[in-house]
XYZ file of C-alpha atoms in Angstrom:
556
model
C 0.000 0.000 0.000
C 1.743 3.211 -1.110
C -0.066 5.783 1.101
C -1.915 5.388 4.408
C -4.184 7.629 6.490
C -2.614 7.409 9.934
C -5.118 8.902 12.360
C -8.458 10.653 12.780
C -7.908 13.073 9.922
C -9.696 16.392 9.487
C -11.905 14.784 6.773
C -12.351 18.054 4.877
C -11.942 16.157 1.549
C -8.932 18.170 0.332
C -7.102 14.904 -0.323
C -10.133 13.483 -2.176
C -10.094 16.403 -4.591
C -6.329 16.099 -5.073
C -6.291 12.346 -5.766
C -6.129 11.740 -9.550
C -7.362 8.126 -9.351
C -10.266 8.427 -6.861
C -8.704 6.114 -4.305
C -9.672 8.007 -1.114
C -13.099 7.325 0.408
C -15.701 7.979 1.640
C -15.896 11.112 -0.477
C -18.467 13.892 -0.177
C -21.767 12.596 -1.473
C -20.965 8.999 -0.561
C -22.527 7.112 2.362
C -20.527 7.633 5.529
C -18.808 10.879 4.614
C -18.765 13.077 7.698
C -19.656 10.147 9.961
C -16.637 7.857 9.611
C -13.746 8.434 11.993
C -11.285 8.980 9.153
C -10.865 8.660 5.400
C -9.158 5.629 3.851
C -6.758 5.035 0.935
C -7.550 2.096 -1.369
C -4.328 0.019 -1.603
C -5.355 -1.480 -4.942
C -5.729 1.781 -6.828
C -3.288 4.189 -5.153
C -0.538 5.048 -7.665
C 1.915 6.467 -5.117
C 1.811 9.976 -6.601
C 1.805 11.793 -3.248
C -0.746 14.411 -4.323
C -2.800 13.681 -1.214
C 0.076 14.536 1.119
C 0.408 18.001 -0.377
C -3.325 18.613 -0.032
C -3.761 17.273 3.512
C -3.801 20.202 5.958
C -2.894 18.034 8.982
C -0.228 15.708 7.523
C -2.344 12.613 8.157
C -1.112 10.735 5.054
C 2.179 8.864 4.867
C 3.806 6.386 2.488
C 3.678 2.906 4.001
C 7.491 2.804 4.122
C 7.514 5.790 6.517
C 5.124 4.372 9.121
C 6.347 4.147 12.683
C 5.705 1.005 14.700
C 2.813 2.751 16.453
C 1.275 3.622 13.051
C 1.452 0.115 11.548
C -2.113 -0.792 12.684
C -3.413 1.892 10.315
C -2.127 -0.144 7.391
C -4.654 -2.871 8.226
C -7.387 -0.311 8.959
C -7.116 1.263 5.507
C -7.128 -2.163 3.840
C -10.058 -3.434 5.933
C -12.267 -0.511 4.934
C -12.068 -1.525 1.274
C -12.743 -5.147 2.073
C -16.098 -3.999 3.459
C -16.618 -1.146 0.934
C -14.949 -2.077 -2.369
C -16.005 1.090 -4.263
C -15.449 -0.807 -7.504
C -18.559 0.551 -9.199
C -18.180 4.115 -8.016
C -17.023 7.170 -9.886
C -15.841 10.342 -8.151
C -18.788 11.988 -6.441
C -17.083 15.188 -5.326
C -19.053 18.084 -6.755
C -17.472 21.533 -6.828
C -20.347 24.037 -6.686
C -20.370 26.336 -9.720
C -19.605 29.984 -9.179
C -22.725 32.076 -8.722
C -23.333 35.309 -10.576
C -23.638 37.912 -7.841
C -25.950 40.801 -8.842
C -24.577 44.307 -9.231
C -22.916 45.370 -6.006
C -21.188 43.132 -3.493
C -22.815 40.482 -1.382
C -21.773 41.434 2.140
C -21.949 38.617 4.721
C -21.215 38.608 8.452
C -20.003 35.350 9.978
C -20.214 35.048 13.759
C -17.598 32.631 15.061
C -13.978 32.326 13.874
C -13.558 28.603 14.474
C -13.366 25.948 11.742
C -17.106 26.190 11.000
C -16.976 29.960 10.516
C -13.796 29.923 8.445
C -15.039 27.141 6.182
C -18.242 29.159 5.680
C -16.151 32.194 4.742
C -14.128 30.069 2.324
C -17.250 28.697 0.641
C -18.652 32.223 0.265
C -15.441 33.696 -1.131
C -15.380 31.131 -3.928
C -17.954 33.369 -5.605
C -16.723 36.702 -7.043
C -18.343 39.787 -5.599
C -18.658 38.479 -2.024
C -17.045 40.080 1.027
C -17.034 38.386 4.424
C -16.392 39.827 7.876
C -15.749 37.158 10.502
C -16.589 38.145 14.074
C -15.466 36.508 17.300
C -15.539 37.594 20.924
C -11.913 36.462 21.415
C -8.943 38.404 20.013
C -7.695 35.185 18.367
C -9.450 33.009 15.763
C -9.566 29.239 15.020
C -11.826 28.226 17.937
C -11.297 24.637 19.099
C -8.533 24.151 16.540
C -6.522 26.550 18.733
C -8.027 25.967 22.172
C -9.435 22.427 21.939
C -6.913 20.220 20.135
C -4.490 18.691 22.639
C -0.987 20.218 22.583
C 0.613 16.833 21.912
C -1.410 16.618 18.660
C 0.592 19.245 16.781
C -0.065 17.468 13.493
C -3.796 18.154 13.824
C -3.075 21.788 14.661
C -1.428 22.161 11.257
C -4.921 22.790 9.925
C -4.096 26.404 10.855
C -2.137 26.576 7.588
C -5.411 26.076 5.728
C -7.091 28.751 7.844
C -4.296 31.210 7.063
C -4.915 30.628 3.369
C -8.624 31.331 3.857
C -8.073 34.567 5.745
C -5.603 35.765 3.090
C -8.249 35.806 0.348
C -9.457 39.113 -1.131
C -12.741 40.097 0.441
C -11.966 38.549 3.848
C -11.737 40.592 7.045
C -11.833 39.994 10.796
C -13.647 41.824 13.530
C -12.235 39.941 16.531
C -12.575 40.785 20.205
C -16.128 41.781 19.304
C -18.924 40.088 21.192
C -22.391 39.924 19.700
C -24.729 41.119 22.442
C -22.070 43.349 24.025
C -20.269 45.291 21.277
C -22.757 44.578 18.521
C -26.306 43.297 18.445
C -27.954 40.825 16.121
C -29.961 43.772 14.790
C -26.721 45.636 13.973
C -25.553 42.741 11.841
C -28.881 42.364 10.061
C -28.815 46.100 9.304
C -25.219 46.198 8.043
C -25.020 42.975 6.012
C -27.044 41.159 3.380
C -26.817 37.991 5.465
C -25.541 36.742 8.819
C -24.149 33.215 9.353
C -23.846 32.042 12.949
C -21.056 29.526 13.560
C -20.777 29.924 17.331
C -20.215 26.265 18.197
C -20.924 24.684 21.571
C -19.000 26.470 24.284
C -20.301 24.777 27.431
C -20.374 21.220 28.744
C -23.041 18.841 29.926
C -23.426 18.335 33.655
C -23.710 15.083 35.582
C -26.547 16.159 37.859
C -25.173 14.344 40.933
C -24.374 15.494 44.475
C -20.946 17.020 44.988
C -20.573 18.198 41.400
C -19.751 21.759 42.507
C -17.073 20.842 45.060
C -13.569 22.248 44.504
C -11.729 19.556 42.572
C -14.773 18.745 40.420
C -14.649 20.468 37.060
C -15.515 20.336 33.403
C -13.082 18.672 31.033
C -14.076 21.382 28.547
C -12.658 24.032 30.900
C -9.613 21.884 31.709
C -8.799 21.538 28.004
C -9.204 25.293 27.535
C -6.874 25.874 30.513
C -3.993 23.781 29.247
C -4.453 25.211 25.750
C -4.091 28.800 26.967
C -7.649 30.048 26.424
C -7.731 33.613 27.837
C -10.961 32.917 29.749
C -9.205 30.175 31.733
C -5.662 31.417 32.236
C -6.186 31.910 35.979
C -7.961 28.587 36.614
C -6.598 26.221 39.257
C -6.923 22.433 39.414
C -6.347 19.922 42.210
C -3.241 18.140 40.925
C -1.853 17.393 44.390
C -3.345 13.887 44.628
C -2.089 10.739 42.953
C -5.350 9.818 41.201
C -7.751 11.678 38.932
C -11.007 10.382 37.473
C -12.385 11.367 34.074
C -16.085 10.607 33.586
C -16.845 9.842 29.948
C -14.942 7.928 27.309
C -14.862 10.063 24.192
C -11.793 11.568 22.551
C -11.769 14.512 24.980
C -11.582 12.095 27.918
C -8.590 10.349 26.337
C -6.929 13.710 25.637
C -7.301 14.767 29.265
C -6.007 11.447 30.582
C -3.027 11.614 28.251
C -2.084 15.174 29.250
C -2.398 14.409 32.971
C 0.027 11.476 32.661
C 2.385 12.931 30.057
C 6.046 13.671 30.649
C 6.190 17.444 31.313
C 9.485 17.643 29.410
C 7.713 16.314 26.309
C 4.838 18.770 26.779
C 7.386 21.591 27.093
C 8.141 21.124 23.383
C 4.511 21.866 22.443
C 2.322 24.980 22.560
C 0.794 24.086 25.940
C 0.098 27.047 28.216
C 3.144 27.863 30.343
C 0.904 28.204 33.403
C -0.581 24.769 32.834
C 2.855 23.260 32.223
C 4.146 24.638 35.513
C 1.113 23.218 37.355
C 1.518 19.807 35.723
C 5.225 19.744 36.608
C 4.378 20.424 40.244
C 1.453 17.962 40.249
C 1.462 14.478 41.737
C -1.040 12.667 39.512
C 0.149 9.125 38.793
C -3.073 7.438 37.689
C -6.102 8.515 35.674
C -9.230 6.344 35.690
C -11.484 6.869 32.651
C -15.064 5.782 33.386
C -17.608 4.670 30.800
C -21.234 4.083 31.784
C -21.700 1.576 28.988
C -19.458 -1.066 27.452
C -16.664 -0.984 24.880
C -19.070 -1.355 21.933
C -20.605 2.013 22.829
C -17.345 3.819 23.658
C -17.358 7.223 22.009
C -13.608 7.506 21.452
C -12.436 6.819 17.919
C -10.298 3.855 16.973
C -7.386 6.050 15.813
C -7.348 7.827 19.187
C -7.441 4.497 21.025
C -4.554 3.187 18.925
C -2.544 6.321 19.694
C -3.269 5.893 23.406
C -2.256 2.230 23.348
C 1.056 3.157 21.715
C 2.137 5.600 24.454
C 5.650 5.142 25.778
C 6.331 5.185 29.523
C 2.629 5.180 30.430
C 0.711 1.990 31.189
C -2.655 1.933 29.434
C -4.825 -0.754 31.006
C -8.402 -2.007 30.969
C -9.948 -2.834 34.328
C -12.445 -5.628 34.672
C -13.141 -9.217 33.789
C -13.018 -10.651 30.254
C -16.821 -10.791 30.201
C -16.892 -7.002 30.609
C -15.472 -6.792 27.071
C -17.964 -9.194 25.480
C -19.636 -7.467 22.564
C -23.253 -7.783 21.407
C -23.853 -9.415 18.035
C -25.301 -6.268 16.446
C -22.124 -4.185 16.407
C -21.216 -0.844 14.913
C -18.709 -1.367 12.110
C -15.752 -0.067 14.109
C -16.569 -1.849 17.383
C -14.789 -5.101 16.541
C -11.353 -3.543 15.981
C -11.837 -1.396 19.094
C -12.620 -4.512 21.129
C -9.495 -6.212 19.831
C -7.330 -3.292 20.963
C -9.088 -3.175 24.347
C -8.616 -6.927 24.837
C -4.911 -6.460 24.261
C -4.822 -3.682 26.834
C -6.732 -5.861 29.315
C -4.033 -8.508 28.986
C -1.181 -6.124 29.768
C 0.799 -6.437 32.962
C 1.444 -3.108 34.745
C 5.038 -1.950 34.987
C 5.930 -0.849 38.542
C 6.658 2.874 38.844
C 4.957 3.934 35.641
C 2.113 6.386 35.432
C -1.031 4.710 34.230
C -4.332 5.263 32.465
C -7.077 2.799 33.404
C -10.146 2.368 31.198
C -13.121 1.116 33.197
C -16.431 0.277 31.525
C -19.948 -0.401 32.830
C -19.533 2.075 35.684
C -21.853 4.947 36.593
C -20.974 7.800 38.988
C -23.562 8.378 41.723
C -21.966 11.031 43.946
C -18.781 13.069 44.209
C -17.383 12.683 47.721
C -15.851 15.284 50.000
C -16.698 18.088 52.417
C -14.716 21.157 51.382
C -12.994 19.520 48.387
C -13.153 16.343 46.321
C -11.846 13.211 48.016
C -13.358 10.559 45.768
C -16.215 9.317 43.656
C -19.025 6.920 44.521
C -19.915 4.623 41.627
C -22.054 1.611 40.835
C -21.768 -1.079 38.217
C -23.982 -1.342 35.154
C -24.498 -4.180 32.688
C -22.141 -7.085 33.479
C -20.854 -5.200 36.540
C -24.268 -4.476 38.042
C -23.894 -7.327 40.527
C -20.786 -5.689 41.971
C -22.967 -2.959 43.513
C -21.581 0.272 44.928
C -17.898 1.156 44.996
C -15.696 4.145 45.849
C -12.756 5.487 43.895
C -10.432 7.792 45.812
C -9.409 10.872 43.838
C -8.544 14.531 44.322
C -9.703 15.580 40.852
C -12.881 14.589 38.983
C -13.395 15.867 35.457
C -16.636 15.372 33.545
C -16.197 14.783 29.818
C -19.700 13.832 28.749
C -20.143 16.175 25.826
C -20.322 19.777 24.661
C -23.487 21.835 24.651
C -24.330 25.105 22.916
C -25.961 28.149 24.477
C -29.042 29.877 23.043
C -28.209 32.611 20.549
C -29.934 35.937 21.320
C -32.388 36.810 18.587
C -32.580 33.269 17.179
C -35.032 30.431 17.917
C -33.774 27.633 20.137
C -34.378 23.910 20.507
C -33.479 23.110 24.124
C -33.745 19.368 23.494
C -31.045 19.234 20.825
C -29.116 22.324 21.885
C -29.313 23.687 18.339
C -30.988 26.467 16.372
C -33.892 25.129 14.270
C -33.182 25.547 10.571
C -33.887 24.307 7.062
C -30.605 23.382 5.336
C -28.943 26.080 7.412
C -31.643 28.735 6.923
C -33.150 30.134 10.120
C -34.923 32.839 8.119
C -33.974 34.557 4.833
C -30.829 36.507 5.705
C -30.024 34.534 8.894
C -28.215 31.179 8.767
C -26.347 28.671 10.940
C -23.483 26.241 10.385
C -21.310 23.962 12.521
C -22.274 22.643 15.941
C -24.951 25.285 16.510
C -26.619 23.841 13.396
C -26.132 20.074 13.761
C -25.017 19.535 17.379
C -21.511 18.691 18.684
C -20.599 15.890 16.286
C -18.144 15.203 13.506
C -14.562 16.271 12.898
C -12.856 19.485 11.810
C -13.469 18.747 8.152
C -17.131 17.871 8.714
C -17.654 21.611 8.965
C -16.662 21.953 5.298
C -19.644 20.017 3.922
C -21.890 21.565 6.595
C -20.837 25.060 5.517
C -21.250 24.191 1.848
C -24.903 23.300 2.435
C -25.565 26.511 4.377
C -23.831 28.727 1.816
C -25.745 27.055 -1.009
C -28.993 27.858 0.802
C -27.886 31.463 1.367
C -27.059 31.920 -2.327
C -30.369 30.341 -3.321
C -32.075 32.988 -1.195
C -29.999 35.680 -2.885
C -31.030 34.393 -6.314
C -34.666 34.366 -5.189
C -34.475 38.019 -4.093
C -35.076 37.174 -0.428
C -32.094 39.049 1.044
C -32.411 42.663 2.198
C -29.732 45.132 1.148
C -27.639 46.674 3.964
C -28.686 50.086 5.247
C -25.366 51.720 4.333
C -22.332 51.380 2.097
C -20.214 49.880 4.896
C -20.779 48.334 8.325
C -20.975 51.097 10.926
C -21.357 49.173 14.189
C -18.683 47.773 16.444
C -16.170 50.584 16.289
C -14.883 50.027 19.821
C -11.148 50.752 20.166
C -10.103 47.211 21.072
C -11.610 45.433 18.048
C -8.948 43.328 16.328
C -8.641 43.000 12.562
C -6.521 40.698 10.442
C -3.337 42.734 10.991
C -3.851 42.570 14.728
C -4.258 38.792 14.668
C -1.181 38.444 12.444
C 0.780 40.468 14.996
C -0.347 38.184 17.840
C 0.448 35.128 15.751
C 3.926 36.329 14.840
C 4.772 37.274 18.427
C 3.725 33.833 19.674
C 5.607 32.038 16.898
C 8.728 34.162 17.360
C 8.878 33.289 21.053
C 8.242 29.672 20.084
C 11.235 29.722 17.733
C 13.376 31.111 20.531
C 12.351 28.261 22.837
C 12.239 25.483 20.241
C 8.432 25.220 20.343
C 5.659 25.712 17.754
C 4.512 28.841 19.583
C 4.279 30.290 23.089
C 0.703 31.409 23.544
C -0.296 34.704 25.068
C -2.954 33.792 27.621
C -3.723 37.174 29.175
C -6.430 39.227 27.462
C -4.719 42.584 27.978
C -1.442 41.216 26.628
C -3.206 39.893 23.543
C -4.798 43.272 22.852
C -1.480 45.072 23.382
C 0.207 42.761 20.867
C -2.598 43.343 18.368
C -2.338 47.132 18.730
C 1.425 47.096 18.126
C 1.013 44.994 15.018
C -1.799 47.141 13.678
C 0.233 50.342 14.078
C 3.372 48.907 12.450
C 1.450 47.546 9.456
C -0.459 50.812 8.936
C 2.820 52.722 9.034
C 4.352 50.356 6.478
C 1.448 50.881 4.106
C 1.805 54.668 4.382
C 5.563 54.843 3.684
C 6.485 57.039 0.704
C 6.450 55.103 -2.540
C 4.067 52.452 -1.238
C 0.434 52.242 -2.159
C -2.296 51.134 0.195
C -4.190 49.673 -2.753
C -4.478 45.923 -2.469
C -3.317 45.893 1.151
C -4.466 43.156 3.451
C -8.008 43.767 4.763
C -8.238 44.725 8.420
C -6.116 47.302 10.218
C -5.493 45.454 13.459
C -7.268 47.758 15.881
C -10.431 49.001 14.207
C -13.252 47.080 12.593
C -12.197 45.754 9.229
C-alpha cells in the first residue's frame, strides 16, 4: 500500500479532490462521509503519486514505508475498509459548486464565530466573485477549538491552521475579533449592516452530571480543563487539584482520552509543544500518577475513535490498562462497524501487565458515577456497576480531581429560535430565516470532525445563495458596516501580529509557539502589530491599494 491515512484526519476532503485516481473514500456525497472516523486510501488503486500529502492540511497521510511502529495498525485499517466497501462501481462523487453570478454590487456577509465552522463558511462564500465576508469573534484570536481544543501533543492536527491562514488571506476577507455579539454589537446591527448573517458559534459549554458534589472544589468540566492547558484567555487563571495521585475522568470520548493523556504525560515532552506555560508549571508540580477513565456503557458504545485508542495504546512510559473481567469486554452481536477492531485493541490492553513505577491510564467500563465525595474539596467518587458489573454494587474510587467529559453543549443565541432538546438552532438546510443562517455545531449539534464543517458550511452557503437568487435578502442600510467601532476590536493585521509574536517566542524556545494567555497582553500585541502595518502601508512610494483587509485595531 503506497499511502496510508494514519489517524483521525480532518476529513475536509482536500485529499479526495487532489487524488487523480479516486482512491480516497468515503468522499463527499458517498454514504458515511462526515460520519466515519477517518478517510481511507484504497491500496489497490493508489498510484503512489503523493498528491494527497500536499493537499492534507494536517499531515495525516504517509507512504507505508515511513510508518512508525505505532502507526502500523493503520495499514490494516485502511485495507479493511475496502474489504467492506470495495467502491469498484463508483465514480468520483465530489461536486465543486459552480460559481454564482452575484448581482450588481457586493454580497456582504457577516459570519459570527472564527472557528473551523466559521472559516469554512467564509471560504465557501469567497469562492464566488463579488462576495465580502467579515468574521466576528468575541476572542482576540481566531480558530476556535482548533486553537483551544486540540491537545498540545497533537501538533499534526493543529497544522490545519495553515489552511485557515490561506482562507483569511483571500481578497474580500476581514476579521472583527474581540467583538462580542450582544455586548459590542447586536444581532440587529448585523442584520442592518449585512445582506446575510451566518452564525457559527459552536458549543461552548459542557453537559453536567446532575449528581451530588458536582460543585465541590476539585470537580470540574473537562471542557474548561482543556481550555486551561491550551491557553484560552478565559481560563488562564484557573486552578486544578493536581496534588493527589489519582484523577477520574467521567466519559470515554476523545476529549476524555486527551485529558487522561495530558495528565500522565512527561512534562518535558509537553514543554516542546504549545501548551500554556501556566498549565505546564502546574503539571510539573502535580502528583497525579493514575487517571481512571469511566464509561457508563461497554466498549461497543465507547465514544472515542479507533485512531485515538490506537494512539493511546502506543504511548511510551505510560501503562494503558483495561480494568475488569473478560466478560466485561464481550460485545453484542449487532455491532457498529468499528466496534470489533476497538474490542481487539481493548482486549490487548486488558491482557497487559502493569510496569511498577509507571504512570497509568485505566479504562473502566460499565460504571456509573452516583456522587462526588468530600466536604470542602473532592476526596473521591461513589460509583455503581452497570451491565455485566451491576452485581458488583456500589464502589468508591479515591481521587482529588474529577473531570466530567460527557459532551459539549451550545448556548441559546440571542435573537434566534432555540431547541433546548437538541441544543441547536432550528433551521432548514442552514436557513433560520432569509438573511439569517447557521453552520457547525450550533446547526447540527456537537458531532463530527474538523473537516465535517466543510460540507456543513457548503450546504448553508448554497442555501444562502439560493435565497440571494430568489431576491429574499435585504440590502444593507449603508455602504459599509458602521457598528462595532470600539477601540479594542482586532482586525486581520492585529491577529497576524499576535500570531507572529507567539511564533517568534516559540522559535526562541524550540516550540511551535508560546501562547499569550492574558487578554490585555493579547490586545497590546494586536495594537502594536496594527500600528506597524499601517505605518508600512503609508511609507512614501508604497500604495495602500491591495493591502491586506483589516487594520489590526479598528473594525475591518
